[in-house]
């Protein structure tokens, strides 16, 4: 029974939309919790919810396999002819100038729930560096500090969190004194959330007074930048380009003059880095031209015959895997917000903890409901111009998604050592290797020591002889 203190209008609204169960525990919650629950209900937009229920929750949308697909043009990791060589030189120079004059900021999305990893706390707090166990946040902060020194500027850092990990993230940064960065150059903001649904379209309750919600996807960043005031702050600082990356990629090159320069030279609005897919089955989205527009097609939506199609040289026709590294022009975000363009919402079938109608806590061991989210790459077709720069996986991409196995903490640590070993060898340092070719040692290079391979040559006198099984930290 609904307590009479529930405003009539709310009760009617919920019953009309078959969500009356949200008040099941009204009698057993305290006045503060009642206010809280009412506020959450008042924020629900039932026009939108009914639309989602019809198109994404109760009914499973039919996915039309894309037909008019073509591989997109892209810049290779190194120039292939003289004309391109000149362009890369010009881009490198322009990118350096843009960073040095404070036109570029770092933007990380760190609002995900990291459910596959199962780490207790924001993913950015995960220890990842192979010798010192520095966390992802610390590694990025040190990279930003080193880049600011290199380019003689201050590179601000914008960090998107969600209401589920905002406070924890703030506490982590405070307790580490912002990892040596100036507090005013670190802007931590929150994305929105969307309610979670059971398969039959009921909004789930996380507890007696809270609706079960999850962050609205990395695509939520467009709205979050505006709502949080981050975009105003970005404009106030005269920042024209945002270097976007994900919190779970410890290999990312945050300030890449070539990438930024190519984006600016081509007057692009949103650009991407890509790596060659490991094979047709690799579960990454691929860049395609769909009816002439650059689009990321999820691996599950790419027709198998297209996924397997090969060029004469044996490489995949649709080979460019999305690694979620972008340059986004500030003016593009403004344009999208002016036109109130919103990104499409996708459904994800997930395990969602909640309480049942009797108030019992349910921790599902198999997927039991639907989460909704939007993806940043869905903004690509809205850009008037977009470029892709192909890069090498072992240099720039090692996502930490799982606790073990592929794309895990162990693979990322190994790739950090592997990359460090290659950098040292390219400067003529001998690195002991096992019979299978992997380094027979663990190496960590601090961003202050080298941001890229070419920095090593100037530091040769500081590098000791490396013996098998060594744990070497270069700072
Ligand atoms: P993933 O899609 O890999 O999600 O996010 P996740 O939350 O890290 O992990 P799972 O799927 O629950 O296991 C890719 C990147 O996008 C960010 C994540 O923090 C990560 O950097 N992200 C994701 C957000 O910032 N907000 C979101 O709502 C979702």
Short mmCIF file of C-alpha atoms and ligand atoms in Angstrom, two decimals:
data_model
loop_
_atom_site.label_atom_id
_atom_site.label_comp_id
_atom_site.label_asym_id
_atom_site.label_seq_id
_atom_site.Cartn_x
_atom_site.Cartn_y
_atom_site.Cartn_z
CA UNK A 1 0.00 0.00 0.00
CA UNK A 2 1.22 3.46 -0.83
CA UNK A 3 1.53 5.83 2.11
CA UNK A 4 -0.61 8.93 1.71
CA UNK A 5 2.43 11.17 2.05
CA UNK A 6 3.40 10.17 -1.47
CA UNK A 7 2.18 13.04 -3.65
CA UNK A 8 -0.82 11.91 -5.65
CA UNK A 9 0.77 13.05 -8.88
CA UNK A 10 3.79 10.79 -8.32
CA UNK A 11 1.71 7.79 -7.42
CA UNK A 12 -0.44 8.29 -10.48
CA UNK A 13 2.56 8.77 -12.72
CA UNK A 14 4.23 5.56 -11.53
CA UNK A 15 1.05 3.52 -11.80
CA UNK A 16 0.36 4.86 -15.27
CA UNK A 17 3.78 3.70 -16.36
CA UNK A 18 3.63 0.36 -14.53
CA UNK A 19 6.48 1.31 -12.19
CA UNK A 20 4.44 1.48 -8.97
CA UNK A 21 6.76 -1.12 -7.37
CA UNK A 22 9.32 1.66 -6.81
CA UNK A 23 7.23 2.60 -3.75
CA UNK A 24 7.01 -0.96 -2.34
CA UNK A 25 9.17 -0.11 0.68
CA UNK A 26 7.81 3.37 1.30
CA UNK A 27 6.58 2.45 4.78
CA UNK A 28 9.88 1.06 5.92
CA UNK A 29 12.16 3.91 4.93
CA UNK A 30 12.85 7.03 6.98
CA UNK A 31 11.79 10.60 6.02
CA UNK A 32 15.17 11.47 4.55
CA UNK A 33 15.17 8.33 2.45
CA UNK A 34 11.61 9.16 1.35
CA UNK A 35 12.72 12.59 0.13
CA UNK A 36 15.66 11.02 -1.61
CA UNK A 37 13.52 8.42 -3.36
CA UNK A 38 10.97 11.04 -4.44
CA UNK A 39 13.75 13.18 -5.89
CA UNK A 40 15.02 10.21 -7.90
CA UNK A 41 11.55 9.43 -9.20
CA UNK A 42 10.99 13.06 -10.16
CA UNK A 43 14.08 12.93 -12.30
CA UNK A 44 12.82 10.03 -14.38
CA UNK A 45 11.79 11.10 -17.86
CA UNK A 46 8.96 8.71 -18.70
CA UNK A 47 8.68 9.78 -22.32
CA UNK A 48 12.25 8.70 -22.79
CA UNK A 49 11.87 5.62 -20.61
CA UNK A 50 8.85 4.39 -22.55
CA UNK A 51 10.76 4.89 -25.77
CA UNK A 52 13.68 2.83 -24.42
CA UNK A 53 11.33 0.15 -23.11
CA UNK A 54 9.74 -0.22 -26.49
CA UNK A 55 12.89 -0.07 -28.58
CA UNK A 56 15.65 -1.44 -26.36
CA UNK A 57 14.43 -3.23 -23.26
CA UNK A 58 11.27 -5.28 -23.78
CA UNK A 59 11.80 -5.56 -27.50
CA UNK A 60 15.21 -6.46 -28.78
CA UNK A 61 16.12 -4.14 -31.62
CA UNK A 62 16.78 -5.93 -34.88
CA UNK A 63 20.20 -5.05 -36.17
CA UNK A 64 20.31 -4.53 -39.88
CA UNK A 65 23.69 -5.70 -41.00
CA UNK A 66 25.34 -2.74 -42.67
CA UNK A 67 25.49 -3.09 -46.43
CA UNK A 68 27.25 -0.16 -48.02
CA UNK A 69 30.57 -0.60 -46.21
CA UNK A 70 34.03 0.41 -47.36
CA UNK A 71 37.38 0.63 -45.59
CA UNK A 72 38.22 4.23 -44.63
CA UNK A 73 41.35 6.15 -45.61
CA UNK A 74 43.98 6.39 -42.87
CA UNK A 75 47.45 7.68 -42.12
CA UNK A 76 49.96 4.85 -41.63
CA UNK A 77 52.28 4.84 -38.57
CA UNK A 78 55.15 6.08 -40.77
CA UNK A 79 54.89 8.03 -44.01
CA UNK A 80 54.98 5.94 -47.18
CA UNK A 81 56.05 8.55 -49.74
CA UNK A 82 57.73 11.93 -49.91
CA UNK A 83 54.55 13.91 -50.02
CA UNK A 84 53.33 12.16 -46.87
CA UNK A 85 56.73 12.57 -45.27
CA UNK A 86 56.51 16.33 -45.73
CA UNK A 87 53.02 16.33 -44.28
CA UNK A 88 54.12 14.36 -41.21
CA UNK A 89 57.00 16.82 -40.63
CA UNK A 90 54.60 19.73 -40.91
CA UNK A 91 52.06 18.01 -38.63
CA UNK A 92 54.68 17.20 -36.01
CA UNK A 93 55.73 20.86 -35.97
CA UNK A 94 52.16 22.14 -35.76
CA UNK A 95 51.21 19.62 -33.06
CA UNK A 96 54.24 20.63 -30.98
CA UNK A 97 53.29 24.28 -31.36
CA UNK A 98 49.67 23.64 -30.35
CA UNK A 99 50.70 21.74 -27.22
CA UNK A 100 53.37 24.32 -26.34
CA UNK A 101 50.92 27.18 -26.60
CA UNK A 102 48.47 25.52 -24.22
CA UNK A 103 45.87 24.62 -26.82
CA UNK A 104 45.68 20.92 -25.84
CA UNK A 105 44.34 19.28 -22.67
CA UNK A 106 44.11 15.65 -21.56
CA UNK A 107 40.65 14.15 -21.17
CA UNK A 108 40.23 10.72 -19.61
CA UNK A 109 37.02 8.76 -19.20
CA UNK A 110 37.13 7.05 -15.82
CA UNK A 111 33.47 6.64 -14.98
CA UNK A 112 33.09 2.97 -15.88
CA UNK A 113 32.22 0.32 -13.33
CA UNK A 114 35.06 -2.02 -14.31
CA UNK A 115 32.80 -4.98 -13.61
CA UNK A 116 34.90 -7.48 -15.60
CA UNK A 117 38.01 -6.51 -13.64
CA UNK A 118 36.24 -6.76 -10.31
CA UNK A 119 38.63 -4.25 -8.69
CA UNK A 120 37.36 -2.62 -5.52
CA UNK A 121 37.51 1.12 -6.28
CA UNK A 122 37.91 3.35 -9.33
CA UNK A 123 39.90 1.57 -12.06
CA UNK A 124 42.33 4.50 -12.14
CA UNK A 125 43.53 3.43 -8.69
CA UNK A 126 44.64 0.04 -9.98
CA UNK A 127 48.39 -0.58 -9.44
CA UNK A 128 49.80 -1.36 -12.87
CA UNK A 129 53.44 -0.35 -13.36
CA UNK A 130 55.60 -3.48 -13.40
CA UNK A 131 58.30 -2.53 -10.86
CA UNK A 132 56.95 0.24 -8.62
CA UNK A 133 53.28 -0.71 -8.75
CA UNK A 134 52.22 2.82 -9.64
CA UNK A 135 48.53 3.22 -10.29
CA UNK A 136 47.01 4.21 -13.63
CA UNK A 137 46.16 7.67 -12.25
CA UNK A 138 49.74 8.14 -11.07
CA UNK A 139 51.21 7.05 -14.41
CA UNK A 140 48.99 9.48 -16.32
CA UNK A 141 49.71 12.31 -13.84
CA UNK A 142 53.47 11.75 -14.21
CA UNK A 143 53.08 11.70 -18.01
CA UNK A 144 51.18 14.99 -17.90
CA UNK A 145 53.85 16.53 -15.65
CA UNK A 146 56.64 15.33 -17.96
CA UNK A 147 54.77 16.57 -21.06
CA UNK A 148 54.14 19.96 -19.45
CA UNK A 149 57.88 20.29 -18.81
CA UNK A 150 58.83 19.09 -22.27
CA UNK A 151 56.49 21.48 -24.05
CA UNK A 152 57.07 24.35 -21.61
CA UNK A 153 53.42 24.75 -20.76
CA UNK A 154 50.73 23.56 -18.39
CA UNK A 155 48.63 20.74 -19.73
CA UNK A 156 45.33 20.62 -17.82
CA UNK A 157 43.67 17.29 -17.13
CA UNK A 158 39.91 16.69 -17.29
CA UNK A 159 38.71 13.50 -15.64
CA UNK A 160 35.23 12.11 -16.13
CA UNK A 161 33.93 10.02 -13.25
CA UNK A 162 30.42 8.83 -12.45
CA UNK A 163 28.26 9.46 -9.39
CA UNK A 164 29.29 5.93 -8.36
CA UNK A 165 33.02 6.71 -8.15
CA UNK A 166 33.28 10.52 -8.07
CA UNK A 167 33.85 10.91 -4.33
CA UNK A 168 36.31 8.01 -4.20
CA UNK A 169 38.25 9.53 -7.10
CA UNK A 170 38.36 12.94 -5.41
CA UNK A 171 39.55 11.30 -2.18
CA UNK A 172 42.27 9.40 -4.05
CA UNK A 173 43.56 12.56 -5.74
CA UNK A 174 43.45 14.51 -2.46
CA UNK A 175 45.25 11.81 -0.50
CA UNK A 176 47.99 11.73 -3.17
CA UNK A 177 48.21 15.50 -3.29
CA UNK A 178 47.06 15.40 -6.90
CA UNK A 179 50.20 13.40 -7.74
CA UNK A 180 52.21 16.62 -7.82
CA UNK A 181 49.90 18.40 -10.27
CA UNK A 182 48.37 21.75 -9.34
CA UNK A 183 44.86 21.12 -8.06
CA UNK A 184 43.42 23.87 -10.30
CA UNK A 185 44.77 22.06 -13.36
CA UNK A 186 42.86 18.89 -12.56
CA UNK A 187 39.13 19.11 -13.25
CA UNK A 188 37.21 16.08 -11.99
CA UNK A 189 33.58 15.95 -13.07
CA UNK A 190 30.66 13.53 -13.17
CA UNK A 191 28.73 11.92 -15.97
CA UNK A 192 25.03 11.08 -15.76
CA UNK A 193 23.38 7.77 -14.98
CA UNK A 194 20.51 5.82 -16.50
CA UNK A 195 18.14 3.46 -14.69
CA UNK A 196 18.59 -0.32 -14.94
CA UNK A 197 15.72 -2.52 -16.07
CA UNK A 198 14.59 -6.10 -15.61
CA UNK A 199 13.98 -7.96 -18.86
CA UNK A 200 10.25 -7.27 -18.52
CA UNK A 201 10.76 -3.53 -18.32
CA UNK A 202 10.58 -2.85 -14.57
CA UNK A 203 13.01 -0.29 -13.19
CA UNK A 204 15.14 -2.15 -10.62
CA UNK A 205 15.69 -1.00 -7.05
CA UNK A 206 19.26 -1.09 -5.72
CA UNK A 207 17.88 -0.91 -2.17
CA UNK A 208 14.63 0.20 -0.55
CA UNK A 209 15.18 3.87 -1.33
CA UNK A 210 17.46 3.84 -4.37
CA UNK A 211 16.79 3.16 -8.00
CA UNK A 212 19.44 0.90 -9.55
CA UNK A 213 21.40 3.07 -11.98
CA UNK A 214 24.60 2.83 -13.96
CA UNK A 215 26.78 5.40 -15.71
CA UNK A 216 25.41 6.44 -19.10
CA UNK A 217 28.42 5.19 -21.10
CA UNK A 218 31.55 6.98 -22.30
CA UNK A 219 29.33 8.80 -24.79
CA UNK A 220 27.85 10.50 -21.72
CA UNK A 221 30.92 12.71 -21.82
CA UNK A 222 29.38 15.14 -24.29
CA UNK A 223 26.52 16.04 -21.96
CA UNK A 224 28.73 15.79 -18.87
CA UNK A 225 31.27 18.29 -20.22
CA UNK A 226 28.53 20.83 -20.65
CA UNK A 227 26.50 20.14 -17.51
CA UNK A 228 29.51 20.06 -15.20
CA UNK A 229 30.98 23.34 -16.39
CA UNK A 230 34.05 21.52 -17.73
CA UNK A 231 33.46 22.86 -21.24
CA UNK A 232 33.29 26.43 -19.91
CA UNK A 233 36.55 25.81 -18.08
CA UNK A 234 38.11 24.37 -21.23
CA UNK A 235 37.09 27.44 -23.22
CA UNK A 236 38.29 29.79 -20.48
CA UNK A 237 41.73 28.20 -20.73
CA UNK A 238 41.76 28.69 -24.51
CA UNK A 239 41.92 24.93 -25.09
CA UNK A 240 41.03 23.97 -28.64
CA UNK A 241 41.80 20.24 -28.66
CA UNK A 242 41.05 17.49 -26.18
CA UNK A 243 43.22 14.41 -26.15
CA UNK A 244 40.68 11.74 -25.20
CA UNK A 245 41.69 8.36 -23.76
CA UNK A 246 40.38 5.59 -21.53
CA UNK A 247 41.56 5.11 -17.98
CA UNK A 248 42.43 1.46 -18.59
CA UNK A 249 45.12 1.91 -21.25
CA UNK A 250 48.49 2.39 -19.49
CA UNK A 251 50.35 2.51 -22.83
CA UNK A 252 48.49 5.51 -24.22
CA UNK A 253 50.53 8.41 -25.63
CA UNK A 254 48.57 11.31 -24.22
CA UNK A 255 50.31 14.16 -26.03
CA UNK A 256 51.20 13.04 -29.53
CA UNK A 257 52.25 16.03 -31.67
CA UNK A 258 51.91 14.07 -34.93
CA UNK A 259 48.33 13.01 -34.18
CA UNK A 260 47.30 16.46 -32.97
CA UNK A 261 49.07 18.11 -35.92
CA UNK A 262 47.42 15.88 -38.55
CA UNK A 263 44.03 16.52 -36.95
CA UNK A 264 44.60 20.29 -37.04
CA UNK A 265 46.16 20.39 -40.54
CA UNK A 266 43.18 18.52 -41.97
CA UNK A 267 40.74 20.74 -40.03
CA UNK A 268 39.22 17.62 -38.49
CA UNK A 269 36.61 17.78 -35.73
CA UNK A 270 37.09 14.37 -34.18
CA UNK A 271 39.94 12.01 -35.03
CA UNK A 272 40.95 8.54 -33.97
CA UNK A 273 43.91 6.25 -33.54
CA UNK A 274 43.60 2.67 -34.72
CA UNK A 275 45.62 -0.54 -34.56
CA UNK A 276 45.61 -3.42 -37.01
CA UNK A 277 43.24 -6.11 -35.74
CA UNK A 278 44.95 -9.31 -34.57
CA UNK A 279 42.60 -11.31 -36.77
CA UNK A 280 38.97 -11.41 -37.99
CA UNK A 281 37.77 -12.71 -34.62
CA UNK A 282 39.29 -10.03 -32.40
CA UNK A 283 36.52 -8.39 -30.41
CA UNK A 284 37.14 -4.75 -31.22
CA UNK A 285 35.04 -2.28 -33.14
CA UNK A 286 36.38 -1.47 -36.59
CA UNK A 287 36.47 1.78 -38.50
CA UNK A 288 34.40 1.68 -41.70
CA UNK A 289 32.85 4.08 -44.12
CA UNK A 290 29.14 3.41 -43.90
CA UNK A 291 27.36 5.14 -46.77
CA UNK A 292 30.45 7.31 -46.99
CA UNK A 293 30.43 8.37 -43.31
CA UNK A 294 33.16 7.29 -40.91
CA UNK A 295 31.62 4.94 -38.37
CA UNK A 296 32.76 2.38 -35.82
CA UNK A 297 31.01 -0.94 -36.35
CA UNK A 298 30.97 -3.22 -33.32
CA UNK A 299 32.63 -6.58 -33.96
CA UNK A 300 29.29 -8.31 -33.46
CA UNK A 301 27.63 -6.15 -36.15
CA UNK A 302 30.28 -6.61 -38.83
CA UNK A 303 29.06 -9.23 -41.33
CA UNK A 304 31.44 -12.25 -41.06
CA UNK A 305 32.28 -12.17 -44.77
CA UNK A 306 33.42 -8.56 -44.36
CA UNK A 307 35.35 -9.33 -41.18
CA UNK A 308 37.26 -12.05 -43.01
CA UNK A 309 37.82 -10.25 -46.31
CA UNK A 310 41.54 -9.85 -47.12
CA UNK A 311 43.62 -7.63 -49.39
CA UNK A 312 46.13 -9.04 -51.88
CA UNK A 313 48.89 -8.60 -49.30
CA UNK A 314 46.98 -10.80 -46.85
CA UNK A 315 45.94 -8.07 -44.40
CA UNK A 316 42.29 -7.63 -43.50
CA UNK A 317 40.27 -5.20 -45.60
CA UNK A 318 38.53 -3.99 -42.43
CA UNK A 319 41.65 -4.03 -40.32
CA UNK A 320 41.48 -0.79 -38.34
CA UNK A 321 40.53 -1.61 -34.76
CA UNK A 322 39.23 1.19 -32.55
CA UNK A 323 41.44 1.80 -29.47
CA UNK A 324 39.33 4.67 -28.12
CA UNK A 325 42.02 7.31 -28.49
CA UNK A 326 40.68 10.49 -30.06
CA UNK A 327 41.38 14.14 -30.60
CA UNK A 328 38.16 16.09 -30.20
CA UNK A 329 37.99 19.75 -31.13
CA UNK A 330 36.35 21.95 -28.53
CA UNK A 331 34.30 23.62 -31.27
CA UNK A 332 32.88 20.22 -32.28
CA UNK A 333 31.55 19.63 -28.76
CA UNK A 334 30.04 23.10 -28.80
CA UNK A 335 28.45 22.44 -32.17
CA UNK A 336 26.90 19.20 -30.97
CA UNK A 337 25.56 20.87 -27.85
CA UNK A 338 24.18 23.87 -29.77
CA UNK A 339 22.26 21.55 -32.03
CA UNK A 340 21.25 19.41 -29.06
CA UNK A 341 22.48 16.37 -30.93
CA UNK A 342 22.39 13.33 -28.74
CA UNK A 343 24.15 10.04 -29.25
CA UNK A 344 22.17 6.83 -29.79
CA UNK A 345 21.53 4.65 -26.74
CA UNK A 346 22.57 0.98 -26.80
CA UNK A 347 21.40 -1.92 -24.65
CA UNK A 348 23.75 -4.17 -22.70
CA UNK A 349 22.59 -7.37 -21.02
CA UNK A 350 24.33 -7.46 -17.61
CA UNK A 351 24.33 -8.90 -14.12
CA UNK A 352 22.61 -6.24 -12.04
CA UNK A 353 22.56 -6.47 -8.23
CA UNK A 354 19.19 -5.31 -6.87
CA UNK A 355 16.50 -6.09 -4.30
CA UNK A 356 13.49 -8.23 -5.13
CA UNK A 357 9.84 -7.48 -4.28
CA UNK A 358 10.37 -8.84 -0.76
CA UNK A 359 13.45 -6.69 -0.17
CA UNK A 360 15.95 -9.55 -0.49
CA UNK A 361 19.33 -8.58 -1.90
CA UNK A 362 19.96 -10.36 -5.21
CA UNK A 363 23.52 -10.82 -6.45
CA UNK A 364 22.93 -12.49 -9.81
CA UNK A 365 25.38 -15.04 -11.16
CA UNK A 366 24.07 -14.64 -14.68
CA UNK A 367 22.76 -11.64 -16.65
CA UNK A 368 19.40 -10.56 -15.31
CA UNK A 369 18.68 -7.17 -16.80
CA UNK A 370 19.45 -4.35 -19.16
CA UNK A 371 21.79 -1.40 -18.79
CA UNK A 372 21.67 1.45 -21.27
CA UNK A 373 24.65 3.46 -22.49
CA UNK A 374 25.94 5.66 -25.26
CA UNK A 375 29.33 5.44 -26.98
CA UNK A 376 31.66 8.31 -27.83
CA UNK A 377 32.53 6.84 -31.21
CA UNK A 378 28.91 7.38 -32.30
CA UNK A 379 29.85 11.07 -32.57
CA UNK A 380 32.23 10.28 -35.45
CA UNK A 381 29.63 10.31 -38.25
CA UNK A 382 28.52 13.74 -37.02
CA UNK A 383 31.97 15.23 -37.59
CA UNK A 384 32.38 17.13 -40.84
CA UNK A 385 35.95 15.84 -41.07
CA UNK A 386 37.74 13.06 -39.27
CA UNK A 387 41.13 11.44 -39.71
CA UNK A 388 42.53 8.11 -38.57
CA UNK A 389 46.16 7.58 -37.61
CA UNK A 390 47.23 3.96 -37.45
CA UNK A 391 49.60 3.16 -34.64
CA UNK A 392 51.33 0.08 -33.30
CA UNK A 393 49.63 -1.91 -30.61
CA UNK A 394 52.80 -2.77 -28.68
CA UNK A 395 53.63 0.94 -28.40
CA UNK A 396 50.25 2.41 -27.51
CA UNK A 397 47.49 -0.03 -26.59
CA UNK A 398 47.11 -2.44 -23.72
CA UNK A 399 43.60 -2.33 -22.25
CA UNK A 400 43.09 -3.66 -18.74
CA UNK A 401 39.64 -5.23 -18.85
CA UNK A 402 39.90 -8.59 -17.09
CA UNK A 403 41.35 -9.88 -13.83
CA UNK A 404 43.20 -12.63 -15.68
CA UNK A 405 43.87 -13.88 -19.22
CA UNK A 406 43.67 -11.55 -22.22
CA UNK A 407 43.61 -7.80 -21.69
CA UNK A 408 44.39 -8.20 -18.02
CA UNK A 409 46.67 -6.69 -15.38
CA UNK A 410 49.36 -9.25 -16.23
CA UNK A 411 49.27 -8.62 -19.98
CA UNK A 412 49.47 -4.84 -19.41
CA UNK A 413 52.44 -5.20 -17.04
CA UNK A 414 54.17 -7.45 -19.56
CA UNK A 415 53.52 -4.99 -22.38
CA UNK A 416 54.96 -2.14 -20.30
CA UNK A 417 58.15 -4.16 -19.83
CA UNK A 418 58.17 -5.23 -23.50
CA UNK A 419 57.89 -1.63 -24.69
CA UNK A 420 60.58 -0.46 -22.29
CA UNK A 421 62.88 -3.23 -23.52
CA UNK A 422 62.36 -2.20 -27.16
CA UNK A 423 63.05 1.47 -26.33
CA UNK A 424 66.31 0.53 -24.58
CA UNK A 425 67.42 -1.78 -27.39
CA UNK A 426 66.71 0.88 -29.99
CA UNK A 427 69.26 3.05 -28.12
CA UNK A 428 71.80 0.24 -28.20
CA UNK A 429 71.30 -1.16 -24.67
CA UNK A 430 71.46 -4.95 -24.38
CA UNK A 431 68.36 -6.47 -22.80
CA UNK A 432 68.51 -10.15 -21.73
CA UNK A 433 65.82 -12.17 -23.46
CA UNK A 434 64.36 -15.64 -22.90
CA UNK A 435 64.43 -18.31 -25.61
CA UNK A 436 60.88 -17.27 -26.63
CA UNK A 437 62.12 -13.72 -27.23
CA UNK A 438 60.42 -12.04 -24.27
CA UNK A 439 62.55 -9.89 -21.91
CA UNK A 440 64.22 -11.94 -19.17
CA UNK A 441 63.84 -9.04 -16.74
CA UNK A 442 61.27 -6.50 -15.61
CA UNK A 443 61.73 -2.88 -16.70
CA UNK A 444 59.82 0.24 -15.78
CA UNK A 445 60.63 3.58 -17.38
CA UNK A 446 59.14 6.55 -15.51
CA UNK A 447 57.58 9.25 -17.74
CA UNK A 448 60.10 11.72 -16.26
CA UNK A 449 62.91 9.56 -17.69
CA UNK A 450 61.45 9.05 -21.16
CA UNK A 451 58.13 9.86 -22.77
CA UNK A 452 59.14 8.17 -26.00
CA UNK A 453 61.81 5.97 -27.51
CA UNK A 454 63.97 8.84 -28.74
CA UNK A 455 64.39 10.21 -25.20
CA UNK A 456 66.54 7.24 -24.18
CA UNK A 457 69.64 8.21 -26.18
CA UNK A 458 70.25 11.29 -24.02
CA UNK A 459 70.18 9.19 -20.82
CA UNK A 460 72.52 6.34 -21.73
CA UNK A 461 74.97 7.10 -18.91
CA UNK A 462 72.18 6.56 -16.35
CA UNK A 463 71.28 3.08 -17.53
CA UNK A 464 73.07 0.20 -15.73
CA UNK A 465 73.94 -3.13 -17.30
CA UNK A 466 70.84 -5.32 -17.26
CA UNK A 467 71.19 -8.92 -16.06
CA UNK A 468 68.68 -11.77 -16.31
CA UNK A 469 65.92 -11.51 -13.67
CA UNK A 470 66.74 -7.87 -12.90
CA UNK A 471 64.01 -5.50 -11.87
CA UNK A 472 65.05 -2.18 -13.33
CA UNK A 473 63.39 1.15 -12.61
CA UNK A 474 64.56 4.14 -14.61
CA UNK A 475 63.50 7.53 -13.21
P1 LIG B 1 34.43 -0.22 -20.72
O1 LIG B 1 33.40 -0.22 -21.75
O2 LIG B 1 35.56 -1.13 -20.90
O3 LIG B 1 33.75 -0.41 -19.32
O4 LIG B 1 34.95 1.26 -20.58
P2 LIG B 1 34.33 -0.56 -17.87
O5 LIG B 1 33.34 0.07 -16.97
O6 LIG B 1 35.72 -0.03 -17.72
O7 LIG B 1 34.41 -2.12 -17.65
P3 LIG B 1 33.24 -3.22 -17.62
O8 LIG B 1 32.64 -3.24 -19.00
O9 LIG B 1 32.24 -2.83 -16.56
O10 LIG B 1 33.99 -4.46 -17.29
C1 LIG B 1 35.92 1.82 -21.41
C2 LIG B 1 36.33 3.15 -20.82
O11 LIG B 1 35.22 4.02 -20.76
C3 LIG B 1 35.02 4.48 -19.43
C4 LIG B 1 35.70 3.45 -18.54
O12 LIG B 1 36.04 4.03 -17.30
C5 LIG B 1 36.90 3.08 -19.40
O13 LIG B 1 37.90 4.06 -19.30
N1 LIG B 1 33.57 4.57 -19.18
C6 LIG B 1 32.77 3.53 -19.49
C7 LIG B 1 33.09 5.71 -18.60
O14 LIG B 1 33.85 6.66 -18.29
N2 LIG B 1 31.76 5.77 -18.35
C8 LIG B 1 30.91 4.79 -18.66
O15 LIG B 1 29.70 4.93 -18.40
C9 LIG B 1 31.42 3.62 -19.24
#
